PDB file of C-alpha atoms in Angstrom:
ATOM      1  CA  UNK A1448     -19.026  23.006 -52.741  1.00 43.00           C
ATOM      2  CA  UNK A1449     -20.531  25.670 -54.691  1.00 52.00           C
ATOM      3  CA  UNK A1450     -23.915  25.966 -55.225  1.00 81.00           C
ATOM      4  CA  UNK A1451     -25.404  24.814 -58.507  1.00 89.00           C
ATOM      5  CA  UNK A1452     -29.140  25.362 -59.684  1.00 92.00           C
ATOM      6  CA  UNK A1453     -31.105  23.673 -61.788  1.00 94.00           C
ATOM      7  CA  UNK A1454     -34.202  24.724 -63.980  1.00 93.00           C
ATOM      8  CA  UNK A1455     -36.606  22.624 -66.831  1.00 92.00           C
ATOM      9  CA  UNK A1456     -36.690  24.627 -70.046  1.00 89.00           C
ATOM     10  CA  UNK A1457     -40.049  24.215 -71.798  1.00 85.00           C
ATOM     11  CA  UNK A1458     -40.149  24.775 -75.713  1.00 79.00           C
ATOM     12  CA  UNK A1459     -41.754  27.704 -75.469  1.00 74.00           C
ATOM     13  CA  UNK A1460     -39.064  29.467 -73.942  1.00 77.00           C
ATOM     14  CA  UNK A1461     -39.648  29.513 -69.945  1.00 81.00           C
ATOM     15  CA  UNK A1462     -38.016  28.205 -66.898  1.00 84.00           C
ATOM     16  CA  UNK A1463     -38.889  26.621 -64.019  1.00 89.00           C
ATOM     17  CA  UNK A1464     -36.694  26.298 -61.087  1.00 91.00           C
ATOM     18  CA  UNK A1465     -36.448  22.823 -59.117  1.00 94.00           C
ATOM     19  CA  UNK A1466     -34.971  22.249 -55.780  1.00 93.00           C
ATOM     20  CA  UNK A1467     -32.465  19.416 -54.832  1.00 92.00           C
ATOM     21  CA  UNK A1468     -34.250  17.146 -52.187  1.00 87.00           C
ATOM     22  CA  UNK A1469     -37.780  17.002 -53.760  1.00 92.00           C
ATOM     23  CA  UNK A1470     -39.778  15.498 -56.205  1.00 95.00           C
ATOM     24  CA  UNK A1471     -42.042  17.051 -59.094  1.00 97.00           C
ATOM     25  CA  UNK A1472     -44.648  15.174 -60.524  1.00 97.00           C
ATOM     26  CA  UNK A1473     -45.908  15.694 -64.102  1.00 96.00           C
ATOM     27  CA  UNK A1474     -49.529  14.858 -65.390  1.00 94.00           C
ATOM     28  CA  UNK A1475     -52.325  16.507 -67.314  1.00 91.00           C
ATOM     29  CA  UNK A1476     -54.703  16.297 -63.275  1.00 90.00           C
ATOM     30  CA  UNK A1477     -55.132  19.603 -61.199  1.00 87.00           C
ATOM     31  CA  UNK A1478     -52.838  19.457 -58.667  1.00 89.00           C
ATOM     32  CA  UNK A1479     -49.361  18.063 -59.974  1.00 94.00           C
ATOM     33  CA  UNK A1480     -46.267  19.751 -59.862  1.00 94.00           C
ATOM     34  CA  UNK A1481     -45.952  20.795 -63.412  1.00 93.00           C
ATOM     35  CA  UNK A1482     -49.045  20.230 -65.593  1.00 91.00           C
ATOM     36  CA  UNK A1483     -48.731  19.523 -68.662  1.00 89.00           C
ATOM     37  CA  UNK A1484     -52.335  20.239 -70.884  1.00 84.00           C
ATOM     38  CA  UNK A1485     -51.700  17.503 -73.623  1.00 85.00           C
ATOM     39  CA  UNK A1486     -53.900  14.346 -74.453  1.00 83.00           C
ATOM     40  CA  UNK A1487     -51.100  12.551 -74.794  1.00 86.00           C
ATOM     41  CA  UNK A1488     -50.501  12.825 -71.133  1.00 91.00           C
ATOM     42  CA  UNK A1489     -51.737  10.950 -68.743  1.00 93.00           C
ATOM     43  CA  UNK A1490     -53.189  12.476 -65.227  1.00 93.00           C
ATOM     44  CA  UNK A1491     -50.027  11.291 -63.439  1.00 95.00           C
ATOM     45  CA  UNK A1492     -47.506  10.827 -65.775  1.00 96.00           C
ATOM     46  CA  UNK A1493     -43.733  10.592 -65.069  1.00 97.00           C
ATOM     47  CA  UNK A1494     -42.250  11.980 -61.570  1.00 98.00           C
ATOM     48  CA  UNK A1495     -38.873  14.018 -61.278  1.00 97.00           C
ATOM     49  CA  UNK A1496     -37.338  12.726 -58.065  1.00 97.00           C
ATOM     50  CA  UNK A1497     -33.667  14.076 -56.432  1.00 96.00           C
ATOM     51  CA  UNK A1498     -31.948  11.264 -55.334  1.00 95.00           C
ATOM     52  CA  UNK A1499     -28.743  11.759 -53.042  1.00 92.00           C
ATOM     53  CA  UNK A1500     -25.507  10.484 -55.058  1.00 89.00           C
ATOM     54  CA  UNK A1501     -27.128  10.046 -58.748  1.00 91.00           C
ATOM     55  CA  UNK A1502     -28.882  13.759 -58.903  1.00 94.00           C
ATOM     56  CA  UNK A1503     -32.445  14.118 -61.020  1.00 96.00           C
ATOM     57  CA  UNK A1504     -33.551  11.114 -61.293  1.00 97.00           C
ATOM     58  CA  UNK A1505     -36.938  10.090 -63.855  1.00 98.00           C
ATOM     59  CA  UNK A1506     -39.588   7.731 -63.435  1.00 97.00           C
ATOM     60  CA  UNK A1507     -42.754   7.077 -65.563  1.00 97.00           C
ATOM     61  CA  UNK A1508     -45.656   6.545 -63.540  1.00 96.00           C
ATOM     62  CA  UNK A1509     -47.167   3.552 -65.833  1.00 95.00           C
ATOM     63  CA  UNK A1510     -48.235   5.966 -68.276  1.00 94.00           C
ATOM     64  CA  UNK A1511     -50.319   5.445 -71.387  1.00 89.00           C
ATOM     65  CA  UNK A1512     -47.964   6.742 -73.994  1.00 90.00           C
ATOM     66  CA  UNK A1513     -44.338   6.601 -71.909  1.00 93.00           C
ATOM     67  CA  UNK A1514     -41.667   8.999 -71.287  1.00 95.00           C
ATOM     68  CA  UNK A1515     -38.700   9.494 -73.323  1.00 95.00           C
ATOM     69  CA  UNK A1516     -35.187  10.863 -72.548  1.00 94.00           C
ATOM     70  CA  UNK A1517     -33.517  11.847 -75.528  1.00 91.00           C
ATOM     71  CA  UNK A1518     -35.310   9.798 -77.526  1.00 89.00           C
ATOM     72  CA  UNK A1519     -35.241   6.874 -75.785  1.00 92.00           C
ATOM     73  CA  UNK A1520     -38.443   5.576 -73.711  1.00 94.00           C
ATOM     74  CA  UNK A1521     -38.080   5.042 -70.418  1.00 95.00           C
ATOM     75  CA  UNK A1522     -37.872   1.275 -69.439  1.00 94.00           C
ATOM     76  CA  UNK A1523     -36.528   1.623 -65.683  1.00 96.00           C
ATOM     77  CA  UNK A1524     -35.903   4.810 -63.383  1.00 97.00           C
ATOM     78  CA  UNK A1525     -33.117   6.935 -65.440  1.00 97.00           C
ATOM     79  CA  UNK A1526     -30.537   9.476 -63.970  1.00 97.00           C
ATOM     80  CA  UNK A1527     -30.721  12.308 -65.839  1.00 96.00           C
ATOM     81  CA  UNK A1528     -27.247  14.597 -67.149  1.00 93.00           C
ATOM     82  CA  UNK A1529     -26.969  18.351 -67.662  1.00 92.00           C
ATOM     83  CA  UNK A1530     -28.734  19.422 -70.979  1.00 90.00           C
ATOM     84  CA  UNK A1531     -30.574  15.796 -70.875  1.00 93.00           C
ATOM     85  CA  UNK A1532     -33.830  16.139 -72.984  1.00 93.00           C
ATOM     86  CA  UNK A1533     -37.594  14.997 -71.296  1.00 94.00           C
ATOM     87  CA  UNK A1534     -40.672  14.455 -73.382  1.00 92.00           C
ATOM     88  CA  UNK A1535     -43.796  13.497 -72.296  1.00 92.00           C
ATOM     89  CA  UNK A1536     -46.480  13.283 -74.617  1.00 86.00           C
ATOM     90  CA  UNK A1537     -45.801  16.070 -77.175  1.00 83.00           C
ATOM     91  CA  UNK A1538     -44.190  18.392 -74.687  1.00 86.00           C
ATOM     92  CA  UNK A1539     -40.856  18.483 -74.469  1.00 90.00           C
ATOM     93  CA  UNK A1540     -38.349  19.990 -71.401  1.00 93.00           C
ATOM     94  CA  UNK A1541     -34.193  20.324 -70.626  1.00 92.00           C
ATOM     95  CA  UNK A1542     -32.977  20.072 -67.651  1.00 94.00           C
ATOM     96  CA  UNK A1543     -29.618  22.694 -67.334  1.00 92.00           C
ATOM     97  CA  UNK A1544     -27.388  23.359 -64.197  1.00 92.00           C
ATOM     98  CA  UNK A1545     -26.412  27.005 -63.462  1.00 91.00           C
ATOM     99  CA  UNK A1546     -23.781  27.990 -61.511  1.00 92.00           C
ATOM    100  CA  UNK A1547     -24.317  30.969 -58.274  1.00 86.00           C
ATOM    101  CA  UNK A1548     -25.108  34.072 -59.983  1.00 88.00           C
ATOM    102  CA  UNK A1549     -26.147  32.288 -63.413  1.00 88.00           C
ATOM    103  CA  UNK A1550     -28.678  34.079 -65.123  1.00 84.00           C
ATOM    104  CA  UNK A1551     -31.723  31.848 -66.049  1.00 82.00           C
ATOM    105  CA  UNK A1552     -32.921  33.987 -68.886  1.00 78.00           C
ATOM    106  CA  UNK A1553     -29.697  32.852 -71.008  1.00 78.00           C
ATOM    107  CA  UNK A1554     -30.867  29.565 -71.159  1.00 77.00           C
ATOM    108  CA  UNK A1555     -33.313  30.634 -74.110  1.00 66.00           C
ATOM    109  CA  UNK A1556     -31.476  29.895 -76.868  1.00 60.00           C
ATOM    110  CA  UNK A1557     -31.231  26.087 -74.965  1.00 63.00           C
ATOM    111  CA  UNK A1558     -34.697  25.446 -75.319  1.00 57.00           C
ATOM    112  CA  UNK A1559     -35.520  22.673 -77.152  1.00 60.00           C
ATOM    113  CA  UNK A1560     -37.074  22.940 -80.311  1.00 47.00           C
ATOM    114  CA  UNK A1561     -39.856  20.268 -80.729  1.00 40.00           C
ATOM    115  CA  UNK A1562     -42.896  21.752 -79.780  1.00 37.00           C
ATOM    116  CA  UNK A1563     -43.479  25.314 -79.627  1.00 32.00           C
ATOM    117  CA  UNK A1564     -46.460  25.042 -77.375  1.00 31.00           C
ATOM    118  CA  UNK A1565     -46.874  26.245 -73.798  1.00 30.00           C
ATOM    119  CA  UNK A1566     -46.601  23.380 -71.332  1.00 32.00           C
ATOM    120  CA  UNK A1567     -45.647  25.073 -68.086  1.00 30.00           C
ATOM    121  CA  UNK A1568     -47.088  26.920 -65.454  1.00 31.00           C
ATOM    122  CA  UNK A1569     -45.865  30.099 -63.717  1.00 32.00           C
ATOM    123  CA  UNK A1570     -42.065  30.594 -64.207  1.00 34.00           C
ATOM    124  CA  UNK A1571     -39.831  32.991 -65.447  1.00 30.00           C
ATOM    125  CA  UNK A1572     -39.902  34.689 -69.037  1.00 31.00           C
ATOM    126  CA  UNK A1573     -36.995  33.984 -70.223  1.00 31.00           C
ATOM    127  CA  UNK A1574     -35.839  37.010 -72.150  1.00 31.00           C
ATOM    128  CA  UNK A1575     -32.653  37.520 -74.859  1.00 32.00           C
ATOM    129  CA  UNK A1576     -29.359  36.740 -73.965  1.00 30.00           C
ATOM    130  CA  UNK A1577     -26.794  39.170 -73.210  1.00 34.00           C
ATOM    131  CA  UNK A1578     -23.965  37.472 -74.648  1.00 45.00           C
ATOM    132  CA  UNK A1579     -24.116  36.305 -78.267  1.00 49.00           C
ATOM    133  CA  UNK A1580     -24.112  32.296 -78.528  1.00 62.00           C
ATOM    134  CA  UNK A1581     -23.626  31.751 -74.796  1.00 72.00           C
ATOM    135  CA  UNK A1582     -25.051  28.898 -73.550  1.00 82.00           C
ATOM    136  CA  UNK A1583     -25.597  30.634 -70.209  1.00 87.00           C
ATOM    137  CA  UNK A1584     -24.814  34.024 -68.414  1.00 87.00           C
ATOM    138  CA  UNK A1585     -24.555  35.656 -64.740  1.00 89.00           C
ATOM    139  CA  UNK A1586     -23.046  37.915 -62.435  1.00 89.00           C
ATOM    140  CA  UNK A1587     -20.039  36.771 -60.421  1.00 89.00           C
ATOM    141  CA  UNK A1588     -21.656  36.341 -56.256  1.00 87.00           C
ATOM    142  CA  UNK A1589     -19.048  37.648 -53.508  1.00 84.00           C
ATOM    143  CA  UNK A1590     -17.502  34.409 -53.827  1.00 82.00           C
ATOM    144  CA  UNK A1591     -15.887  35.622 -56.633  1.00 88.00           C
ATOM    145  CA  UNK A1592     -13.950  33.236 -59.479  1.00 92.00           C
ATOM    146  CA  UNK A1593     -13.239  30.308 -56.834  1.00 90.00           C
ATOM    147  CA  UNK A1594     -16.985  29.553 -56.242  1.00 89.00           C
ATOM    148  CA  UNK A1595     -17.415  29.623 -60.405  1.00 92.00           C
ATOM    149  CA  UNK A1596     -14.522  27.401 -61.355  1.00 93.00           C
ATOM    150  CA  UNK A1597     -15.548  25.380 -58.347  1.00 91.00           C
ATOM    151  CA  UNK A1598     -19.082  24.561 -60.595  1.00 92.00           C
ATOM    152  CA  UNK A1599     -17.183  23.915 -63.648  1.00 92.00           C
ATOM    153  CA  UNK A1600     -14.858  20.747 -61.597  1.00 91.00           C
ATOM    154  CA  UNK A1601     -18.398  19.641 -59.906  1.00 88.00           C
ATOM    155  CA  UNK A1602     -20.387  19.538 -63.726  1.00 89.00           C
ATOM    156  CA  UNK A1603     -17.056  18.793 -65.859  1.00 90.00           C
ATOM    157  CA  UNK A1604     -17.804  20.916 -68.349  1.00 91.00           C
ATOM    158  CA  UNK A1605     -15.741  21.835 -71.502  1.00 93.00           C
ATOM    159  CA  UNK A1606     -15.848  25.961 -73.102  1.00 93.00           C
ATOM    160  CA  UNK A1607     -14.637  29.169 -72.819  1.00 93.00           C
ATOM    161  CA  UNK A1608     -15.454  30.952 -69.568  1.00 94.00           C
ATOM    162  CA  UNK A1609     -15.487  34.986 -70.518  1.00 92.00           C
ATOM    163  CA  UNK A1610     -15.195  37.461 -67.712  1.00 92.00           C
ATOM    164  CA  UNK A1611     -17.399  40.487 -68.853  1.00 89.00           C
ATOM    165  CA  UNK A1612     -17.251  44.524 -67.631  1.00 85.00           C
ATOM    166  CA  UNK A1613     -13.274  45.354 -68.034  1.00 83.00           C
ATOM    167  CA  UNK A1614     -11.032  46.209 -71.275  1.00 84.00           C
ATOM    168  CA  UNK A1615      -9.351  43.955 -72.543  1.00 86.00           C
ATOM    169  CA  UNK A1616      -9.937  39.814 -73.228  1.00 91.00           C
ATOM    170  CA  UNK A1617     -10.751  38.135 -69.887  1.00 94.00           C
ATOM    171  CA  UNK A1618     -11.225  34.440 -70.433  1.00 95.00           C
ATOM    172  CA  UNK A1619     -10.547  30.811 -68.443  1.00 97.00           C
ATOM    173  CA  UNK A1620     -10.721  27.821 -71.220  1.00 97.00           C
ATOM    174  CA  UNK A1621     -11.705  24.564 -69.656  1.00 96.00           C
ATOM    175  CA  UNK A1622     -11.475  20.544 -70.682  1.00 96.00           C
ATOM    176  CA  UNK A1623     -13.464  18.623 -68.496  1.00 93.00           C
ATOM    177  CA  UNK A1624     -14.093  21.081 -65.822  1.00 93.00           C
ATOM    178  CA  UNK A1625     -10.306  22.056 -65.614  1.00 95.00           C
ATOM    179  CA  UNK A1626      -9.204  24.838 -66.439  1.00 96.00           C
ATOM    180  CA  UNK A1627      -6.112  24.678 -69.234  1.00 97.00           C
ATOM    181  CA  UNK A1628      -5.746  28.273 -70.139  1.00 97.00           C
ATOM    182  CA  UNK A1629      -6.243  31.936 -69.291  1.00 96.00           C
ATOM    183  CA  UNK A1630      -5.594  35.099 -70.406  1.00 96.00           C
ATOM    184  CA  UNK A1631      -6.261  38.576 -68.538  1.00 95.00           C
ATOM    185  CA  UNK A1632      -4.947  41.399 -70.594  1.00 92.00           C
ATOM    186  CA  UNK A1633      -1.601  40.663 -70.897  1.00 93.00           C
ATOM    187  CA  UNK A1634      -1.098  38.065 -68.737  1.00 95.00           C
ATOM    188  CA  UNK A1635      -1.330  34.247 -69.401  1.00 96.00           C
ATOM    189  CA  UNK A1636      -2.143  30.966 -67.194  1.00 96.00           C
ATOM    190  CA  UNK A1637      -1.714  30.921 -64.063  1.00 96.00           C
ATOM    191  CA  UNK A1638      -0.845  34.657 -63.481  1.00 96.00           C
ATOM    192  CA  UNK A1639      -4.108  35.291 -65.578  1.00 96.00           C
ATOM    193  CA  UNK A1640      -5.850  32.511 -63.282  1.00 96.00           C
ATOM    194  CA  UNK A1641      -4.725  34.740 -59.868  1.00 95.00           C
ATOM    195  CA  UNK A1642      -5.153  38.462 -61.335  1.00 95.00           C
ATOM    196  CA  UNK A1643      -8.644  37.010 -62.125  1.00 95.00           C
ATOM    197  CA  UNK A1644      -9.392  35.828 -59.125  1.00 94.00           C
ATOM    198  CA  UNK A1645      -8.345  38.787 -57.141  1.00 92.00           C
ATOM    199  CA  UNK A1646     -10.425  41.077 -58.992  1.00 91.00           C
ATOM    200  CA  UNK A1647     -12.692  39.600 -61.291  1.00 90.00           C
ATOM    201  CA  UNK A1648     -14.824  41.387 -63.710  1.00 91.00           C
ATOM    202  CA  UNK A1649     -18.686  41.604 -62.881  1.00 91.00           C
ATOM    203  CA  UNK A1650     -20.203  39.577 -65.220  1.00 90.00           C
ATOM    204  CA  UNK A1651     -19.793  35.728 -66.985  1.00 90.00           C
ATOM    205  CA  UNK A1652     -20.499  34.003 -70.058  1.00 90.00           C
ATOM    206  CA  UNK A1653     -19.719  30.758 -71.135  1.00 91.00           C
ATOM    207  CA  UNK A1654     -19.892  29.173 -74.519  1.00 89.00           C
ATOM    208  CA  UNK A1655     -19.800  25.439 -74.282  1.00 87.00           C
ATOM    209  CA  UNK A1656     -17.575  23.310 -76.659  1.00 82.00           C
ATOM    210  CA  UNK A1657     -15.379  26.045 -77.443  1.00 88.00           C
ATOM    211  CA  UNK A1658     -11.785  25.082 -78.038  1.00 92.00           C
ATOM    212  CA  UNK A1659      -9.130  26.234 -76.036  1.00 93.00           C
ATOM    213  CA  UNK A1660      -6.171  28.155 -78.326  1.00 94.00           C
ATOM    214  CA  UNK A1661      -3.414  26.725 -76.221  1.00 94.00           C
ATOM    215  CA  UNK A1662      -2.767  24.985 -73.036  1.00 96.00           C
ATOM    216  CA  UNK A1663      -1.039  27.241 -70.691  1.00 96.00           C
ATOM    217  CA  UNK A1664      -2.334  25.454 -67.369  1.00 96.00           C
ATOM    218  CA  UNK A1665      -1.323  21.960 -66.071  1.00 92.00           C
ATOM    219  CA  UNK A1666      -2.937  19.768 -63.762  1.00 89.00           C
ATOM    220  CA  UNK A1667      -6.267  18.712 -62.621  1.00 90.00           C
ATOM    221  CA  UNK A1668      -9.399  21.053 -61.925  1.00 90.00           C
ATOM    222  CA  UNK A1669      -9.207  20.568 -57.625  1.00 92.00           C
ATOM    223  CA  UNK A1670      -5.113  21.214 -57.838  1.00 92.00           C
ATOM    224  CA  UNK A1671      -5.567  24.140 -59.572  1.00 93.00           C
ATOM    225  CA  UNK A1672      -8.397  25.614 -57.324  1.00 92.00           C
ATOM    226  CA  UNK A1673      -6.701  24.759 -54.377  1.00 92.00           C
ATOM    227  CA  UNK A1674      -3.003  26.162 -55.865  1.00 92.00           C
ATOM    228  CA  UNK A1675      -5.501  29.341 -56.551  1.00 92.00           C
ATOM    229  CA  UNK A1676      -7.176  29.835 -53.144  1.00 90.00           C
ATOM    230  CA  UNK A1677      -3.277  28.904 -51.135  1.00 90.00           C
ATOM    231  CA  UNK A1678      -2.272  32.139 -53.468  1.00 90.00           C
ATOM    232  CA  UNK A1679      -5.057  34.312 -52.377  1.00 86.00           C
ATOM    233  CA  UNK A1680      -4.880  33.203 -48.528  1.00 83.00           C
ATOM    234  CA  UNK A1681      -1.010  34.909 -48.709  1.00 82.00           C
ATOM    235  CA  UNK A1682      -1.792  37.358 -50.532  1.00 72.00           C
ATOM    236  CA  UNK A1683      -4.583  38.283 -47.745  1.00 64.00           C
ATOM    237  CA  UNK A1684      -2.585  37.866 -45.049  1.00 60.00           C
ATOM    238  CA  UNK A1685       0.374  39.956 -46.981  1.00 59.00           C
ATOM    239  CA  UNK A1686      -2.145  42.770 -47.165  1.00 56.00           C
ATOM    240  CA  UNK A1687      -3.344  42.239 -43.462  1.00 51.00           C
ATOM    241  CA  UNK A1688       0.415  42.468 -42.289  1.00 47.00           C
TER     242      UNK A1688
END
């Protein structure tokens, strides 16, 4: 499985990283996980809790003025999805996943828009994205393409995947998490798919929602990968001959 990280987006731009396998407690009292300065809060408000099989999962600790999820107050413990939206009090957060290499500082233009006051602690400044309109960007990790398209099956997302730092268009489409087209230069589907994989370009973008052209791929996300990585394994060994 590839390795997917997740980080709370405040309105005013920052991100905070949380681990898988712990739980974050927000409240306006010294000494919580994420404090949150607002009246509205209460000194132990809501608590962020990973829960093995259903992800991030939110609870309101019996707070004064409740916790919302997209708009919605909180009646009972709720999972929570990619891009799902918190407030507490005034204050509002987004949860995104990133995949290996993902840089956090492209989330900025994800930040949700309620508030524009500072409700985090210590985190990291998120700073202007390097791709125009992306809704997040990174550097491909030795894993290469596999470990990448691997997040996108996991978090079944739906965009255009751009491969950034050679000529030419460079770009995996996917519906769902699988992919359905790809171009590299020249080449289309799954020639594009394995001439990407063997030597990807250094950098990612991806721009949720956007519409594949045509479908040149068939088949689900996991066929495709493991098609992809039986290709690469002969063309190793080929090379190692």
């Amino acid at each position: 499985m590839s390795a997917i990280s997740y980080y709370l987006v405040s309105a005013s731009r920052q991100a905070r990283r949380i681990l898988p396998n712990r739980a974050y407690v927000f409240g306006r009292e010294e000494g919580v996980d994420i404090v949150v300065p607002d009246a509205l809060v209460s000194r132990r408000h809501a608590e962020l809790r990973w829960v093995e099989g259903s992800g991030w999962v939110l609870s309101d600790l019996n707070s004064r003025n409740g916790t919302f999820v997209n708009g919605q107050r909180l009646s009972a413990p709720t999972a929570l999805a990619d891009g799902a939206q918190i407030q507490i009090g005034g204050q509002v957060f987004r949860l995104h996943l990133l995949p290996a290499g993902g840089d956090p500082a492209s989330l900025s233009a994800q930040a949700p828009q309620i508030s524009a006051m500072e409700t985090m602690g210590p985190g990291v400044s998120l700073a202007e994205l390097s791709a125009q309109g992306a809704t997040f960007t990174g550097a491909l990790t030795e894993a290469g393409l596999l470990e990448l398209l691997q997040f996108f099956v996991q978090t079944g997302k739906s965009g255009r995947l751009d491969l950034l730092g050679a000529s030419g268009q460079h770009a995996v489409w996917l519906v769902g998490g699988a992919p359905v087209h790809a171009v590299s230069g020249a080449a289309e589907g799954f020639a594009a798919l394995l001439a990407l994989a063997r030597r990807p370009p250094p950098r990612f973008a991806f721009h949720q929602e956007a519409l594949p052209p045509k479908r040149s791929l068939q088949g689900g996300g996991q066929a495709l990968l493991m098609d992809l990585a039986r290709e690469l394994d002969e063309s190793s060994k080929a090379g190692g001959r």
